[in-house]
Amino acid sequence: MTAVPTGAHVSPIARRVVAFAIDLVVCLGLAGTVLALTDEPWYAALTLLETVVAICVWEARTGRTVGNSVLGLRTVRVDGLLAPGIGRVARRALVVGAGFLVAAVGQWAVVASGAWDRSPRRQGWHDAFAGTLVVDVSRRSAATAGRGTPAPRADPWGPMPVAGPATFPQVQDVAPRPGPARPVPAAPAPVAARPPEDAASRPRRYVLAFDNGQTFTVSGTGLVGRRPESAAGEHHDAHLAIDDAARSVSKTHLEFGVDGTGFWVSDRGSTNGTTVLTSSGDPLDVLVGMRVHVPADGSVRVGERQFTARPAAG
């Protein structure tokens, strides 16, 4: 399958190349600085290796690199808008590193190789091998902000359209011939109307139960953190302050909301990340700025705290 996850916009190839160039400048710049200060090539090489590993871990957890953050890109899994994880990022880096061995310039061909992919995903060789995708979250955010209120869905049980009066050629009135009286048909039995099945039947209020005993009933949108605050120009219906003595929860850790699909969360650039746990225990790291719906039997981990989101009674 070569379909793009719903709501994703694949990044242009040129922006991926520029993002990679920014990452390369950061890595070589730090290594060059250490070399200039110490005059020790081994220290510089170690700094380069540590920087590459740090960026890979960051990308695995959030989909970000320095270049991705500057250009509004994210690396995600092909099966959903989720952080790729360390395994996929390691395979991805392996292919890029192999390209570097080709005259020290092959990595540029690898990064730009998505130009030869004619599928909607536009995957580079490293993305195809790792099962990843590069998406443009700045375009997604702009599209979401500019989206108006969706048109109401047609009611399948509403009245059917009636055709206008047809035009017939005029004819001369003719007196009807007398005939036997016809029986009057019985009136049909009334049929109970079926209620419309739409988003109104889905839960609009959720109870968030944290492992420290705090419980909140929420609807609409909100923020979770130690002292959450909305950014300038934002509006949220709730600001949930979480007790966390270990300070593993960021000041403004995540955003949440309720829509026609259910309860969703989105990381707000927290220090320790946001993870959705499924009923099977599989962790799904939530990307910064991207919405992930929480399964009905799942939970959410924020730092060292964890909570469930269940529909409110009534």
Short mmCIF file of C-alpha atoms in Angstrom, two decimals:
data_model
loop_
_atom_site.label_atom_id
_atom_site.label_comp_id
_atom_site.label_asym_id
_atom_site.label_seq_id
_atom_site.Cartn_x
_atom_site.Cartn_y
_atom_site.Cartn_z
CA MET A 1 0.00 0.00 0.00
CA THR A 2 1.21 3.50 -0.85
CA ALA A 3 -1.57 5.59 0.69
CA VAL A 4 -0.72 8.62 2.82
CA PRO A 5 -2.18 8.67 6.37
CA THR A 6 -5.36 10.71 6.66
CA GLY A 7 -4.66 14.37 7.41
CA ALA A 8 -0.99 14.19 6.38
CA HIS A 9 0.70 16.36 3.75
CA VAL A 10 3.86 14.86 2.27
CA SER A 11 6.85 17.19 2.40
CA PRO A 12 8.38 18.54 -0.82
CA ILE A 13 11.75 16.97 -1.62
CA ALA A 14 13.59 20.30 -1.65
CA ARG A 15 12.57 21.06 1.93
CA ARG A 16 13.83 17.66 3.07
CA VAL A 17 17.21 18.36 1.48
CA VAL A 18 17.41 21.77 3.18
CA ALA A 19 16.44 20.22 6.53
CA PHE A 20 19.18 17.61 6.14
CA ALA A 21 21.67 20.37 5.29
CA ILE A 22 20.75 22.21 8.49
CA ASP A 23 21.27 19.05 10.54
CA LEU A 24 24.63 18.47 8.86
CA VAL A 25 25.75 22.03 9.57
CA VAL A 26 24.81 21.63 13.25
CA CYS A 27 26.72 18.35 13.59
CA LEU A 28 29.83 19.54 11.75
CA GLY A 29 29.68 22.94 13.45
CA LEU A 30 29.76 21.43 16.94
CA ALA A 31 32.53 19.01 15.98
CA GLY A 32 34.52 21.82 14.37
CA THR A 33 34.15 23.98 17.46
CA VAL A 34 35.49 21.20 19.70
CA LEU A 35 38.38 20.64 17.31
CA ALA A 36 39.25 24.33 17.33
CA LEU A 37 39.15 24.50 21.12
CA THR A 38 41.02 21.27 21.91
CA ASP A 39 43.03 20.53 18.76
CA GLU A 40 42.12 16.88 19.38
CA PRO A 41 40.56 15.11 16.36
CA TRP A 42 39.30 12.28 18.57
CA TYR A 43 37.32 14.68 20.74
CA ALA A 44 35.85 16.23 17.63
CA ALA A 45 34.92 12.79 16.25
CA LEU A 46 33.33 11.82 19.57
CA THR A 47 31.34 15.08 19.61
CA LEU A 48 30.14 14.40 16.07
CA LEU A 49 29.03 10.89 17.01
CA GLU A 50 27.25 12.07 20.16
CA THR A 51 25.44 14.82 18.25
CA VAL A 52 24.25 12.39 15.57
CA VAL A 53 23.00 9.95 18.23
CA ALA A 54 21.23 12.74 20.15
CA ILE A 55 19.45 13.95 17.00
CA CYS A 56 18.44 10.37 16.13
CA VAL A 57 16.98 9.81 19.60
CA TRP A 58 15.11 13.11 19.38
CA GLU A 59 13.76 12.17 15.96
CA ALA A 60 12.72 8.73 17.22
CA ARG A 61 10.75 10.26 20.10
CA THR A 62 9.18 13.26 18.37
CA GLY A 63 9.82 13.05 14.62
CA ARG A 64 11.91 16.21 14.91
CA THR A 65 15.47 17.13 14.03
CA VAL A 66 16.94 20.61 14.06
CA GLY A 67 16.25 20.99 10.34
CA ASN A 68 12.78 19.47 10.62
CA SER A 69 11.88 21.90 13.40
CA VAL A 70 13.07 24.92 11.41
CA LEU A 71 11.11 23.93 8.28
CA GLY A 72 8.01 22.51 9.96
CA LEU A 73 8.63 18.88 8.97
CA ARG A 74 8.19 15.65 10.93
CA THR A 75 9.32 12.08 10.37
CA VAL A 76 6.43 9.70 11.05
CA ARG A 77 5.50 6.06 10.64
CA VAL A 78 3.82 5.10 7.37
CA ASP A 79 0.94 3.45 9.25
CA GLY A 80 -0.09 6.61 11.09
CA LEU A 81 0.94 10.07 12.28
CA LEU A 82 3.07 8.67 15.10
CA ALA A 83 6.70 9.11 16.11
CA PRO A 84 8.86 6.61 14.22
CA GLY A 85 10.64 5.03 17.19
CA ILE A 86 14.30 4.19 17.57
CA GLY A 87 14.23 1.07 15.37
CA ARG A 88 12.92 2.88 12.30
CA VAL A 89 15.22 5.87 12.80
CA ALA A 90 18.23 3.55 13.18
CA ARG A 91 17.41 1.80 9.89
CA ARG A 92 16.89 5.16 8.24
CA ALA A 93 20.25 6.46 9.47
CA LEU A 94 21.93 3.26 8.32
CA VAL A 95 20.92 3.89 4.70
CA VAL A 96 21.97 7.55 4.86
CA GLY A 97 25.30 6.50 6.36
CA ALA A 98 25.80 3.94 3.60
CA GLY A 99 25.24 6.73 1.08
CA PHE A 100 27.97 8.77 2.77
CA LEU A 101 30.46 6.02 1.95
CA VAL A 102 29.96 6.74 -1.76
CA ALA A 103 32.52 9.51 -2.28
CA ALA A 104 31.15 11.28 0.82
CA VAL A 105 28.31 12.73 -1.29
CA GLY A 106 25.96 9.76 -1.70
CA GLN A 107 23.93 10.84 1.33
CA TRP A 108 22.57 13.75 -0.71
CA ALA A 109 21.26 11.35 -3.33
CA VAL A 110 19.65 9.25 -0.58
CA VAL A 111 17.91 12.26 0.99
CA ALA A 112 16.68 13.45 -2.42
CA SER A 113 15.73 9.98 -3.67
CA GLY A 114 12.07 10.60 -2.91
CA ALA A 115 12.00 12.51 -6.20
CA TRP A 116 12.07 9.16 -8.01
CA ASP A 117 9.15 7.74 -6.04
CA ARG A 118 5.98 8.27 -8.07
CA SER A 119 3.67 7.08 -5.30
CA PRO A 120 1.80 9.62 -3.13
CA ARG A 121 4.24 8.99 -0.27
CA ARG A 122 7.33 10.28 -2.16
CA GLN A 123 9.53 8.11 0.04
CA GLY A 124 13.28 8.22 -0.21
CA TRP A 125 15.26 4.99 -0.21
CA HIS A 126 15.94 5.38 3.51
CA ASP A 127 12.25 5.99 4.25
CA ALA A 128 11.15 2.98 2.19
CA PHE A 129 13.65 0.77 4.03
CA ALA A 130 12.68 2.08 7.46
CA GLY A 131 8.91 2.35 6.94
CA THR A 132 8.82 6.10 7.54
CA LEU A 133 7.40 9.18 5.87
CA VAL A 134 8.28 12.88 5.99
CA VAL A 135 5.25 15.16 6.40
CA ASP A 136 4.78 18.91 6.37
CA VAL A 137 3.08 19.85 9.64
CA SER A 138 3.19 23.59 8.94
CA ARG A 139 0.89 23.05 5.96
CA ARG A 140 -1.37 20.83 8.06
CA SER A 141 -1.63 23.47 10.78
CA ALA A 142 -2.48 26.17 8.25
CA ALA A 143 -5.14 23.99 6.67
CA THR A 144 -6.66 23.23 10.05
CA ALA A 145 -6.71 26.88 11.06
CA GLY A 146 -8.39 27.92 7.83
CA ARG A 147 -11.02 25.24 7.88
CA GLY A 148 -14.54 26.52 8.48
CA THR A 149 -17.42 24.75 10.09
CA PRO A 150 -18.15 21.62 8.05
CA ALA A 151 -21.42 21.40 6.24
CA PRO A 152 -23.98 19.28 8.10
CA ARG A 153 -24.26 15.72 6.90
CA ALA A 154 -27.46 14.89 5.06
CA ASP A 155 -30.05 13.17 7.23
CA PRO A 156 -30.69 9.77 5.63
CA TRP A 157 -34.12 9.67 7.30
CA GLY A 158 -35.18 13.19 6.35
CA PRO A 159 -37.80 14.05 3.74
CA MET A 160 -37.00 13.07 0.20
CA PRO A 161 -36.89 15.84 -2.44
CA VAL A 162 -40.11 16.26 -4.36
CA ALA A 163 -40.11 17.05 -8.05
CA GLY A 164 -41.83 20.22 -9.20
CA PRO A 165 -45.13 20.11 -11.06
CA ALA A 166 -44.77 18.61 -14.50
CA THR A 167 -46.11 20.44 -17.55
CA PHE A 168 -48.55 18.50 -19.73
CA PRO A 169 -50.26 19.52 -22.96
CA GLN A 170 -53.78 20.86 -22.38
CA VAL A 171 -56.61 18.50 -23.32
CA GLN A 172 -60.35 19.01 -23.58
CA ASP A 173 -62.29 18.01 -20.48
CA VAL A 174 -64.34 14.88 -21.10
CA ALA A 175 -67.08 13.78 -18.73
CA PRO A 176 -66.13 10.48 -17.08
CA ARG A 177 -68.14 7.43 -17.87
CA PRO A 178 -70.03 5.99 -14.90
CA GLY A 179 -68.58 2.79 -13.51
CA PRO A 180 -68.58 0.65 -10.40
CA ALA A 181 -67.42 2.30 -7.18
CA ARG A 182 -63.86 1.46 -6.19
CA PRO A 183 -63.06 0.39 -2.62
CA VAL A 184 -61.23 2.97 -0.52
CA PRO A 185 -57.74 1.65 0.38
CA ALA A 186 -56.95 1.31 4.07
CA ALA A 187 -54.53 3.82 5.55
CA PRO A 188 -51.02 2.36 6.01
CA ALA A 189 -49.92 1.56 9.54
CA PRO A 190 -47.61 4.19 11.01
CA VAL A 191 -43.88 3.32 11.01
CA ALA A 192 -41.65 4.49 13.83
CA ALA A 193 -39.04 6.93 12.58
CA ARG A 194 -35.40 5.83 12.95
CA PRO A 195 -33.23 8.32 14.79
CA PRO A 196 -30.36 9.81 12.81
CA GLU A 197 -26.96 8.31 13.47
CA ASP A 198 -24.51 11.16 13.66
CA ALA A 199 -21.82 12.64 15.83
CA ALA A 200 -24.39 13.86 18.34
CA SER A 201 -24.81 10.28 19.59
CA ARG A 202 -21.12 10.06 20.46
CA PRO A 203 -19.87 11.07 23.92
CA ARG A 204 -18.98 14.76 24.24
CA ARG A 205 -17.74 14.68 27.85
CA TYR A 206 -14.88 12.56 29.18
CA VAL A 207 -13.57 11.76 32.64
CA LEU A 208 -9.78 11.95 32.93
CA ALA A 209 -8.56 9.84 35.86
CA PHE A 210 -4.88 10.27 36.81
CA ASP A 211 -2.81 7.74 38.72
CA ASN A 212 -2.20 10.29 41.51
CA GLY A 213 -5.93 10.39 42.31
CA GLN A 214 -6.84 13.58 40.43
CA THR A 215 -10.00 13.36 38.32
CA PHE A 216 -11.41 15.86 35.82
CA THR A 217 -14.54 15.90 33.68
CA VAL A 218 -13.81 17.69 30.42
CA SER A 219 -15.36 18.65 27.11
CA GLY A 220 -14.07 20.72 24.23
CA THR A 221 -10.34 21.46 24.27
CA GLY A 222 -7.85 21.88 27.10
CA LEU A 223 -4.25 21.76 28.30
CA VAL A 224 -2.52 19.48 30.79
CA GLY A 225 0.63 20.40 32.69
CA ARG A 226 2.03 21.56 36.01
CA ARG A 227 0.82 25.13 35.30
CA PRO A 228 -0.64 25.02 31.80
CA GLU A 229 -1.15 28.26 29.90
CA SER A 230 -2.62 28.92 26.46
CA ALA A 231 -0.39 30.70 23.97
CA ALA A 232 -1.28 34.15 22.69
CA GLY A 233 -4.32 33.98 20.45
CA GLU A 234 -5.33 30.51 21.67
CA HIS A 235 -8.46 29.55 23.56
CA HIS A 236 -8.95 26.38 25.59
CA ASP A 237 -11.95 25.37 27.64
CA ALA A 238 -9.91 23.82 30.46
CA HIS A 239 -6.44 24.07 32.03
CA LEU A 240 -5.67 20.99 34.14
CA ALA A 241 -2.88 21.49 36.69
CA ILE A 242 -1.32 18.12 37.59
CA ASP A 243 0.39 17.42 40.92
CA ASP A 244 3.83 16.04 40.06
CA ALA A 245 6.50 16.28 42.75
CA ALA A 246 9.10 14.75 40.42
CA ARG A 247 8.49 17.55 37.87
CA SER A 248 8.37 14.98 35.08
CA VAL A 249 5.31 16.79 33.67
CA SER A 250 6.14 19.96 31.76
CA LYS A 251 4.54 23.29 32.57
CA THR A 252 2.33 22.95 29.48
CA HIS A 253 2.69 19.30 28.56
CA LEU A 254 -0.11 18.33 26.19
CA GLU A 255 -3.26 19.54 24.51
CA PHE A 256 -6.46 17.49 24.38
CA GLY A 257 -9.85 17.72 22.78
CA VAL A 258 -13.08 15.92 22.00
CA ASP A 259 -14.32 15.60 18.42
CA GLY A 260 -16.63 13.38 16.40
CA THR A 261 -14.17 10.49 16.60
CA GLY A 262 -13.45 10.61 20.32
CA PHE A 263 -10.80 11.92 22.72
CA TRP A 264 -7.47 13.03 21.26
CA VAL A 265 -4.15 14.28 22.63
CA SER A 266 -1.28 16.24 21.11
CA ASP A 267 2.13 16.90 22.65
CA ARG A 268 3.07 20.55 23.21
CA GLY A 269 6.83 20.14 23.03
CA SER A 270 7.15 18.60 26.48
CA THR A 271 10.49 17.55 27.92
CA ASN A 272 9.58 13.92 28.61
CA GLY A 273 7.08 13.39 25.81
CA THR A 274 3.55 12.02 25.59
CA THR A 275 2.79 8.35 24.96
CA VAL A 276 -0.51 6.63 24.20
CA LEU A 277 -0.66 3.09 25.57
CA THR A 278 -2.98 0.61 23.87
CA SER A 279 -4.76 -2.23 25.63
CA SER A 280 -1.98 -4.58 24.52
CA GLY A 281 0.58 -2.32 26.17
CA ASP A 282 2.16 -1.11 22.92
CA PRO A 283 3.49 2.45 23.37
CA LEU A 284 2.73 5.03 20.67
CA ASP A 285 4.81 8.18 21.04
CA VAL A 286 2.74 11.26 20.20
CA LEU A 287 4.30 13.75 17.81
CA VAL A 288 4.45 17.42 18.71
CA GLY A 289 1.55 19.24 17.11
CA MET A 290 -0.21 16.12 15.80
CA ARG A 291 -3.43 14.67 17.16
CA VAL A 292 -3.63 11.03 18.23
CA HIS A 293 -6.97 9.57 19.33
CA VAL A 294 -6.85 7.52 22.52
CA PRO A 295 -8.40 4.03 22.26
CA ALA A 296 -11.44 3.40 24.45
CA ASP A 297 -9.44 0.95 26.57
CA GLY A 298 -6.12 2.80 26.33
CA SER A 299 -4.31 5.31 28.51
CA VAL A 300 -1.93 8.25 28.19
CA ARG A 301 1.47 8.64 29.84
CA VAL A 302 2.79 12.15 30.52
CA GLY A 303 6.23 12.07 32.10
CA GLU A 304 5.87 9.79 35.13
CA ARG A 305 2.11 10.37 35.38
CA GLN A 306 -0.55 8.35 33.58
CA PHE A 307 -4.28 8.82 33.01
CA THR A 308 -7.27 7.21 31.33
CA ALA A 309 -10.01 8.95 29.34
CA ARG A 310 -13.47 7.39 29.57
CA PRO A 311 -16.85 8.75 28.40
CA ALA A 312 -18.72 10.49 31.21
CA ALA A 313 -21.93 8.88 32.42
CA GLY A 314 -25.08 10.57 31.21
#
